[in-house]
Structure formats: C-alpha cells, structure tokens
XYZ file of C-alpha atoms in Angstrom:
486
model
C -59.361 45.107 -20.826
C -58.622 44.155 -17.234
C -60.677 40.963 -17.649
C -58.680 40.139 -20.805
C -55.398 40.521 -18.904
C -56.650 38.180 -16.211
C -57.479 35.560 -18.860
C -54.016 35.910 -20.441
C -52.367 35.652 -17.011
C -54.425 32.572 -16.119
C -53.499 30.939 -19.434
C -49.820 31.699 -18.809
C -50.012 30.180 -15.315
C -51.718 27.075 -16.702
C -49.004 26.653 -19.326
C -46.327 26.929 -16.648
C -48.071 24.304 -14.548
C -48.397 21.996 -17.547
C -44.730 22.569 -18.435
C -43.632 21.946 -14.827
C -45.759 18.793 -14.702
C -44.232 17.623 -17.982
C -40.677 18.220 -16.706
C -41.503 16.424 -13.477
C -42.853 13.442 -15.372
C -39.727 13.290 -17.516
C -37.517 13.288 -14.407
C -39.661 10.592 -12.785
C -39.532 8.421 -15.901
C -35.769 8.859 -16.251
C -35.125 7.962 -12.586
C -37.442 4.944 -12.835
C -35.558 3.706 -15.897
C -32.241 4.097 -14.093
C -33.589 2.177 -11.106
C -34.953 -0.587 -13.350
C -31.588 -0.930 -15.109
C -29.622 -0.940 -11.861
C -27.884 -4.333 -11.512
C -28.081 -6.266 -8.232
C -25.329 -5.767 -5.700
C -22.518 -8.174 -6.696
C -21.523 -10.811 -4.163
C -17.845 -10.247 -4.996
C -16.135 -6.919 -4.562
C -15.546 -5.372 -7.944
C -12.169 -4.536 -9.451
C -12.282 -0.846 -8.660
C -10.271 1.648 -10.573
C -7.856 3.683 -8.464
C -9.748 6.800 -7.278
C -8.741 10.257 -8.420
C -7.549 11.414 -4.999
C -4.826 8.735 -5.079
C -3.991 9.016 -8.776
C -3.505 12.758 -8.677
C -0.586 12.296 -6.258
C 1.282 10.208 -8.857
C -0.881 8.931 -11.691
C 1.922 7.144 -13.565
C 2.404 4.759 -10.630
C -0.903 3.083 -11.537
C -0.510 3.112 -15.332
C 0.915 0.149 -17.312
C 4.071 0.726 -19.328
C 3.828 -1.906 -22.078
C 0.752 -4.155 -21.692
C -2.966 -3.816 -21.076
C -4.712 -6.501 -19.013
C -8.480 -6.413 -18.693
C -10.840 -3.756 -20.035
C -9.651 -0.601 -18.242
C -6.617 0.135 -20.434
C -7.652 -1.750 -23.561
C -7.116 0.162 -26.795
C -4.538 2.677 -25.543
C -2.029 3.568 -28.262
C 1.177 3.155 -26.257
C 0.144 -0.418 -25.309
C -0.708 -1.587 -28.835
C 2.690 -3.205 -29.550
C 2.095 -6.014 -27.046
C -1.267 -7.023 -28.559
C 0.524 -9.026 -31.275
C 2.431 -10.988 -28.636
C -0.840 -11.829 -26.870
C -2.231 -13.522 -29.989
C 1.103 -15.227 -30.617
C 0.927 -16.767 -27.136
C -2.685 -17.822 -27.768
C -1.574 -19.559 -30.980
C 1.263 -21.378 -29.164
C -1.095 -22.437 -26.400
C -3.619 -23.752 -28.919
C -0.907 -25.721 -30.736
C 0.298 -27.385 -27.552
C -3.173 -28.119 -26.244
C -4.606 -29.059 -29.663
C -7.942 -27.582 -28.616
C -10.210 -25.260 -30.541
C -10.805 -21.612 -29.752
C -14.485 -22.461 -29.496
C -13.722 -24.702 -26.512
C -12.130 -21.810 -24.637
C -14.934 -19.414 -25.566
C -17.597 -21.854 -24.435
C -15.930 -22.313 -21.038
C -15.461 -18.562 -20.484
C -19.038 -17.826 -21.598
C -20.283 -19.658 -18.519
C -18.149 -17.315 -16.364
C -18.921 -14.192 -18.398
C -21.541 -12.615 -16.131
C -19.527 -13.343 -13.008
C -16.472 -11.769 -14.638
C -18.446 -8.699 -15.708
C -19.628 -8.209 -12.135
C -15.974 -7.854 -11.159
C -15.704 -4.548 -13.044
C -17.573 -1.252 -13.081
C -20.689 -1.651 -15.202
C -20.702 1.906 -16.524
C -17.199 1.353 -17.888
C -18.147 -1.884 -19.676
C -21.166 -0.230 -21.314
C -18.778 1.815 -23.458
C -17.590 -1.350 -25.255
C -19.097 -4.036 -27.462
C -20.454 -7.119 -25.617
C -18.159 -9.544 -27.472
C -15.139 -7.345 -26.792
C -15.194 -8.212 -23.089
C -15.222 -11.972 -23.698
C -12.386 -11.649 -26.200
C -10.378 -9.638 -23.675
C -10.828 -12.327 -21.011
C -9.689 -15.038 -23.436
C -6.701 -13.322 -25.052
C -5.353 -11.661 -21.883
C -6.011 -14.718 -19.718
C -4.230 -17.110 -22.100
C -1.304 -14.704 -22.345
C -0.828 -14.589 -18.555
C -1.144 -18.372 -18.188
C 1.364 -19.054 -20.966
C 3.744 -16.351 -19.714
C 3.851 -17.893 -16.230
C 4.383 -21.377 -17.688
C 7.276 -20.103 -19.764
C 8.685 -18.211 -16.806
C 9.067 -21.286 -14.607
C 9.965 -23.836 -17.343
C 13.431 -23.376 -18.842
C 12.677 -25.431 -21.977
C 9.842 -23.121 -23.114
C 11.803 -19.860 -23.436
C 13.676 -20.615 -26.682
C 13.390 -17.907 -29.352
C 10.940 -15.889 -27.243
C 11.701 -12.160 -27.601
C 10.043 -11.391 -24.258
C 12.462 -13.590 -22.296
C 15.464 -12.452 -24.315
C 15.109 -8.939 -22.866
C 15.314 -8.611 -19.078
C 13.917 -5.086 -19.228
C 10.840 -6.201 -21.201
C 10.193 -9.122 -18.867
C 10.604 -6.938 -15.792
C 8.211 -4.323 -17.209
C 5.675 -7.055 -17.931
C 5.860 -8.375 -14.367
C 5.404 -4.858 -13.059
C 2.361 -4.182 -15.251
C 0.743 -7.461 -14.205
C 0.780 -6.293 -10.563
C -1.043 -2.984 -11.103
C -4.387 -2.697 -9.321
C -6.470 -1.657 -12.329
C -4.660 -3.973 -14.758
C -6.083 -7.266 -13.482
C -8.234 -10.234 -14.478
C -10.398 -12.143 -11.998
C -8.326 -15.046 -10.730
C -11.036 -17.607 -11.492
C -10.592 -16.780 -15.202
C -6.863 -17.562 -14.994
C -7.500 -20.755 -13.022
C -10.086 -21.966 -15.562
C -7.800 -21.374 -18.546
C -4.846 -22.948 -16.725
C -6.819 -26.098 -15.882
C -8.183 -26.372 -19.420
C -4.737 -26.173 -21.023
C -2.880 -28.366 -18.524
C -0.926 -31.208 -20.143
C -0.372 -34.568 -18.381
C 3.261 -34.034 -17.349
C 3.060 -30.320 -16.521
C 3.119 -28.698 -13.083
C -0.441 -28.350 -11.812
C -0.069 -25.808 -8.975
C -0.751 -22.404 -10.533
C -0.365 -20.464 -7.268
C 3.083 -21.915 -6.593
C 4.153 -21.107 -10.154
C 2.983 -17.505 -9.716
C 5.099 -17.096 -6.577
C 8.172 -18.370 -8.409
C 7.504 -16.105 -11.384
C 7.025 -12.820 -9.482
C 10.320 -12.368 -7.640
C 10.238 -8.572 -7.591
C 8.963 -7.670 -4.126
C 11.331 -5.310 -2.249
C 11.860 -7.800 0.563
C 10.950 -11.232 1.836
C 7.692 -12.195 3.548
C 5.904 -15.164 5.042
C 3.300 -16.977 2.941
C -0.234 -17.190 4.283
C -0.349 -20.411 6.290
C -2.667 -21.798 8.950
C -0.427 -20.633 11.796
C -1.146 -16.997 10.870
C -4.664 -17.460 12.290
C -6.066 -15.218 9.550
C -9.458 -15.790 7.907
C -9.277 -17.514 4.542
C -9.916 -15.101 1.698
C -10.629 -15.879 -1.942
C -7.915 -15.125 -4.474
C -9.203 -12.065 -6.288
C -6.399 -11.369 -8.764
C -2.607 -11.500 -9.105
C -1.930 -8.391 -7.017
C -4.240 -9.629 -4.267
C -2.546 -13.037 -4.267
C 0.912 -11.506 -3.906
C -0.241 -9.113 -1.164
C -2.088 -11.736 0.882
C 0.999 -13.974 0.877
C 3.553 -11.233 1.624
C 3.018 -11.159 5.362
C 4.803 -10.569 8.662
C 5.700 -13.538 10.840
C 2.812 -15.473 12.463
C 3.897 -14.215 15.893
C 3.789 -10.602 14.684
C 0.354 -11.020 13.120
C -0.995 -12.644 16.281
C 0.271 -9.767 18.435
C -1.161 -7.225 15.985
C -4.616 -8.822 15.928
C -4.588 -9.062 19.722
C -3.767 -5.339 20.083
C -6.410 -4.472 17.473
C -9.049 -6.353 19.475
C -7.965 -4.466 22.596
C -8.198 -1.161 20.712
C -11.722 -2.024 19.564
C -12.720 -2.944 23.114
C -11.294 0.336 24.454
C -13.221 2.226 21.764
C -16.458 0.460 22.684
C -15.861 1.146 26.379
C -15.215 4.821 25.580
C -18.449 5.011 23.595
C -20.360 3.485 26.485
C -18.735 6.013 28.838
C -19.724 8.886 26.566
C -23.322 7.662 26.482
C -23.407 7.685 30.292
C -22.039 11.236 30.379
C -24.629 12.339 27.827
C -27.433 10.851 29.882
C -26.113 12.644 32.981
C -26.017 15.915 31.062
C -29.567 15.401 29.826
C -30.591 14.837 33.438
C -29.204 18.271 34.312
C -26.064 17.081 36.088
C -23.027 19.276 35.466
C -19.607 17.700 35.039
C -16.464 19.234 36.490
C -13.146 19.366 34.648
C -11.783 16.712 37.029
C -14.090 13.968 35.733
C -11.227 12.312 33.861
C -12.338 13.059 30.305
C -10.001 14.647 27.763
C -10.879 16.603 24.659
C -10.776 15.085 21.176
C -7.831 17.339 20.332
C -5.893 16.119 23.385
C -6.795 12.507 22.600
C -5.596 12.991 19.028
C -2.286 14.371 20.270
C -1.910 11.437 22.639
C -2.619 8.928 19.881
C -0.332 10.655 17.370
C 2.474 10.709 19.912
C 2.078 6.971 20.462
C 2.245 6.040 16.773
C 5.100 8.361 15.858
C 8.866 8.306 16.334
C 11.709 10.614 15.446
C 13.694 10.333 12.245
C 16.708 8.038 11.978
C 19.361 10.721 12.529
C 17.650 12.007 15.691
C 17.259 8.466 17.021
C 20.936 7.905 16.297
C 21.805 11.052 18.245
C 19.759 9.698 21.160
C 21.959 6.610 21.210
C 19.791 4.178 19.245
C 21.737 1.844 16.962
C 20.458 0.458 13.676
C 21.093 -3.145 12.734
C 20.114 -5.093 9.644
C 18.280 -8.333 10.401
C 19.854 -11.327 8.694
C 17.896 -14.194 10.276
C 16.868 -16.938 7.876
C 13.228 -16.732 6.836
C 12.858 -13.196 8.180
C 10.001 -11.087 6.836
C 10.607 -7.497 5.776
C 7.847 -6.473 8.210
C 9.482 -8.050 11.276
C 11.057 -4.981 12.889
C 12.267 -5.305 16.492
C 13.599 -2.956 19.179
C 15.456 -4.021 22.324
C 18.236 -2.551 24.483
C 18.667 0.507 22.291
C 19.005 -1.451 19.022
C 16.462 -1.134 16.203
C 16.608 -4.260 14.019
C 15.199 -3.774 10.518
C 15.299 -6.251 7.600
C 16.916 -5.133 4.352
C 14.789 -3.123 1.907
C 15.783 -2.978 -1.761
C 14.620 0.135 -3.619
C 14.760 0.310 -7.407
C 12.851 1.919 -10.286
C 9.474 0.204 -9.782
C 9.434 -0.063 -5.984
C 7.342 3.085 -5.511
C 4.740 1.964 -8.046
C 4.481 -1.497 -6.480
C 4.088 -0.069 -2.962
C 1.461 2.425 -4.122
C -0.637 -0.320 -5.728
C -0.351 -2.544 -2.655
C -1.385 0.410 -0.482
C -4.366 1.147 -2.749
C -5.351 -2.525 -2.549
C -5.327 -2.360 1.260
C -7.424 0.812 1.216
C -10.335 -0.782 -0.654
C -10.057 -4.550 -0.246
C -8.593 -5.466 3.132
C -10.402 -5.792 6.445
C -7.929 -7.730 8.608
C -4.391 -6.264 8.619
C -2.848 -3.281 6.852
C 0.784 -4.267 7.166
C 2.020 -2.530 4.000
C 0.512 0.806 5.062
C 1.864 0.380 8.601
C 5.327 -0.527 7.297
C 5.347 2.457 4.940
C 4.333 4.782 7.781
C 7.104 3.396 9.986
C 9.722 4.006 7.281
C 8.244 7.444 6.619
C 8.794 8.271 10.307
C 12.428 7.190 10.062
C 13.095 9.046 6.808
C 12.741 12.816 6.686
C 15.735 13.721 4.542
C 18.611 12.289 2.545
C 20.678 12.169 5.756
C 18.267 9.592 7.191
C 18.495 7.512 4.010
C 22.279 7.748 4.122
C 22.327 6.517 7.721
C 20.081 3.547 6.924
C 22.091 2.801 3.798
C 25.372 2.803 5.754
C 23.695 0.431 8.210
C 22.920 -1.830 5.189
C 19.192 -1.609 5.889
C 18.381 0.200 2.630
C 19.818 -1.085 -0.623
C 19.432 1.987 -2.849
C 19.598 1.030 -6.510
C 18.344 4.496 -7.468
C 21.644 6.029 -6.368
C 20.147 9.285 -5.078
C 19.267 9.345 -1.370
C 17.144 12.462 -1.829
C 14.864 10.592 -4.290
C 14.296 7.806 -1.754
C 13.484 10.320 0.982
C 11.010 12.126 -1.278
C 9.390 8.805 -2.212
C 8.659 7.784 1.391
C 7.505 11.278 2.328
C 4.750 11.109 -0.342
C 3.703 7.452 -0.378
C 0.917 7.980 2.150
C -0.457 11.236 0.754
C -4.294 11.031 0.760
C -4.144 7.565 2.342
C -6.408 6.794 5.311
C -4.316 5.500 8.232
C -5.936 2.866 10.447
C -5.696 2.967 14.237
C -3.741 0.244 15.964
C -0.539 0.157 13.940
C 1.382 -3.076 13.506
C 4.328 -1.233 15.104
C 2.546 0.494 18.018
C 4.580 -1.443 20.574
C 7.847 -0.420 18.913
C 6.747 3.229 18.802
C 6.098 3.135 22.551
C 9.410 1.433 23.383
C 11.483 3.774 21.197
C 9.835 6.912 22.564
C 10.274 5.666 26.119
C 13.967 5.004 25.468
C 14.491 8.456 23.936
C 12.684 10.197 26.822
C 15.243 9.087 29.417
C 17.242 12.034 30.777
C 20.616 10.561 29.885
C 19.532 9.874 26.304
C 18.010 13.347 25.983
C 21.238 14.922 27.232
C 23.322 12.728 24.925
C 21.136 13.603 21.934
C 21.411 17.332 22.646
C 25.173 17.044 23.083
C 25.577 15.199 19.793
C 23.250 17.546 17.948
C 24.820 20.743 19.266
C 28.487 19.790 19.515
C 29.204 16.628 17.522
C 27.227 17.144 14.334
C 30.340 17.897 12.266
C 34.166 17.953 12.435
C 34.390 21.735 13.000
C 31.796 21.556 15.790
C 33.842 18.808 17.445
C 37.061 20.852 17.113
C 35.301 23.911 18.568
C 33.988 21.835 21.461
C 37.426 20.357 22.214
C 39.014 23.824 22.001
C 36.410 25.155 24.438
C 37.071 22.274 26.849
C 40.848 22.835 26.577
C 40.405 26.564 27.186
C 38.192 25.856 30.196
C 40.733 23.400 31.665
C 43.580 25.828 30.973
C 41.687 28.641 32.747
C 40.922 26.361 35.703
C 44.577 25.292 36.002
C 45.721 28.911 35.786
C 43.287 29.897 38.543
C 44.425 26.959 40.657
C 48.117 27.865 40.305
C 47.319 31.466 41.178
C 45.564 30.367 44.376
C 48.439 28.033 45.314
C 50.987 30.767 44.647
C 49.065 33.235 46.810
C 48.706 30.663 49.595
C 52.454 29.859 49.483
C 53.473 33.498 49.687
C-alpha cells in the first residue's frame, strides 16, 4: 500500500512538471512572437496621445469639440456631423484640381508606412488597413482646403463653415490639439499636388495667417534665434516652434542653461571626489562647504519663485503693460521697481491651447520650454482673484471670461503634474525681483501697506491713531511748558 502511494505521488509530481513545462513553453512562445512582431524603432518621434496623468487634471482640454483629425478620435459620435463637410471639401478640391482620387491615393500610399510610424502601432491595429489611408486623404485634403479658403477671400462664398464665426473658431481650436494631428509631410504633399498655377505656394505662411488665435504675439523662428533647425511635425508643433521670445531673450536663456549644465557637471565631479575620500576612510566635517539636497532644493526654489502680484505691489513694485512694436508675449522685463509684462488675452479656449502647448513641450522639445516657464511665472504672480484684478487694472490681462476667480483657478492648475525644467527663462527676473523686495525699506513699506493700508477702514483707523498720538504728544508738551512757566 505504501509502495502504491509512492507511485501515485511520483505520477502526480511528473504531471505537475509536465504541466509547468507546458506553461513555460507557452509563455516562451508568446514572448517570442511578440518580439518577432515588434516594429523597429521609428526615426521620427511618434504622435503620442496625451498621457493619463495630464488628462485626468482636465481631460476636456485635449478633446476636440466638432472635428476629428487623424485616427485617435475617428468614429466618435459627437464628431460625426463634420464628416460630411470633409467629403464636401474633397469634392471641391477634386473639381478645382481636375485630378482623380486615385492620383491622391497613389501619392499617399508611398508615404503610408512613414505616416503609420508617426502613431502608436497598438492603436492602429484596432482599425482596418485601408481606413488609415482614407483618414490621411480625407482629413489632409480638408485641412489644406480649409487653409486655402481661410486666406483667400474669393473662396468663402456660400460656405457654412465661414458663415459662422463660432464654428470656424472651434475648428481652429480642434486643429491645434496635440492628439488631433496629421504628420505635416502629408499636408505638404497634398498641398503641392493640388496647387494651381496662380495660387499662393507658401503653405507655412498661409498657416500663420489662418491661425490668429494665440493669446499674445511672438517672434517667428529665424536664423538670429540661434536655435537648431527642427522638422515640422504637425500644425501644433509649427505654431509652437514659431511662437518664441525675442532672439536676445533666447540667447540669454540658452547661455544660462549651458552655465547650469556646467555647474551640475562640476557638482557631480565634486561629489565623486568626496565619495572617493569617504571610501578611503577620510571623514568630512560639516564645514566642508557641502549642503544637503533639501537645503539645495530650498535654495533653488527660492531663486525661481516670486511673490504674488498684490504682495509685490505692496512692496512698491509697479506693473506696466509693454506696448513696444514687435514685442513677444514672453519678453518680460524688470528694472527700477517696474515689472513690464506684455498683454495677455484670456478667453474660452486659452486654457486648452496652453495645456496642449505645455504637453507638446513635455514630450517633444529639447531646447527651450518657454511656454512652461511663462505659465509658471504667471502662476507665481496669480494666487487669487485680487492678483488678477490688479493685473487687469494694469491692462496686462485682458479677461474675456469676465470672472477673475476663473482666471486665477486656471493658472493655479495649468502646471499640475507637469515636470518643471531647471534653468527657467525668467531666472534672472526672479533674482532681481526678490532682491528688490528684500531691501529693508521695501519690506517695511510692504508691511505698512499690508497692515494699515489694505482697505479704507484700515487707513481711517491708522490716521485716527496718528492723530490721537499727535494730540497726546501736544497735550504732554503743553503740560510740560505750563509747569516750567509756573
């Protein structure tokens, strides 16, 4: 009986081993298949969808309102109404160009694989192969024809899109969403194919004239910016990369960034030396000049941080709107107690546009992060509706929303879950403003204004106290004189 149990146990163990081996083989085969199907690393950065940690802050800021461009939003019910207009534009384009649809398809087929590599493969696998090519054709022709109509007055007759300002504005907004894009080389190919002899041939210039919805002016990317040339990835990237600070500001920023990198490298080298000394058994005293990471973080945060607008105003800083011709919205200056800031217009879609530009900088940019730095600077200035009111009275903020509290809330949340780079575009201004506010006279003036001049009743109470003090002093003086005389 005992021998029989041993046989049964041995058989059970063998079955388990066979089962485990079978499961292992299945896992190995599945992983091998996944590795075999893995596409090569694309040479171009793909059109990433906005990650969840940004979308969960405000998902609607990244969602189109009336039109789907590209594969990510294709087929959504609330965007179906615009599909008819896409095919209508394709028909008009075909009639003007007198070309066949097959000609367009043949040209885009040569770019099909390159275009597919611009998107997430796992997302494209959910759709039919021909559906992607059709999307590139229909959406690309719609954008090209829309821009042509937008800059040519004689092409807008009887077009329902251009008869409604709200529809046109919503379209422009949707075309500048990060995950609602087509690769720019698709647009350029369709534009060149459908170009007539007497038509304007500069697509980029036409795009700049069509999208006039940025919240402030900026310098176009020219040679004097001394920035590396980057390929045009899509419409949002084109608008971002040509909405820049002045060349002088960019030069100063890049110079300070290089210095920051050098200081970081020097610090790393210093840390390596200290580590080697420690490994050699040498003890370091607290006077060696090193500071803790926490202290360094505090020092850095203090450098790239300023008080809100009302507190700066209490410290004697004045706010002035910049009105110089050709001024960029990013060109903020501080001198002699005056903070000069270009005008910022805030309306319904400003938050969405800024969020998409910020998301673009997070995943695409490797030179300057001027939109993030500008947003952080404004976030420092704006803590409450009182700060917005002060900037609005200074004509720096043009608030089309009407509610100052909404603007304050917008800036206080724009950078939630956003990674902030070291070496801000405004580091020099942070240092100058903090230095100005740290002067004893300015500190005393700020405290006086905050404690005694923050309202009419506080001012009346202060004046009454001063009057009472003077009256008491005069009474004491007369008493002394009277005693001396007697």
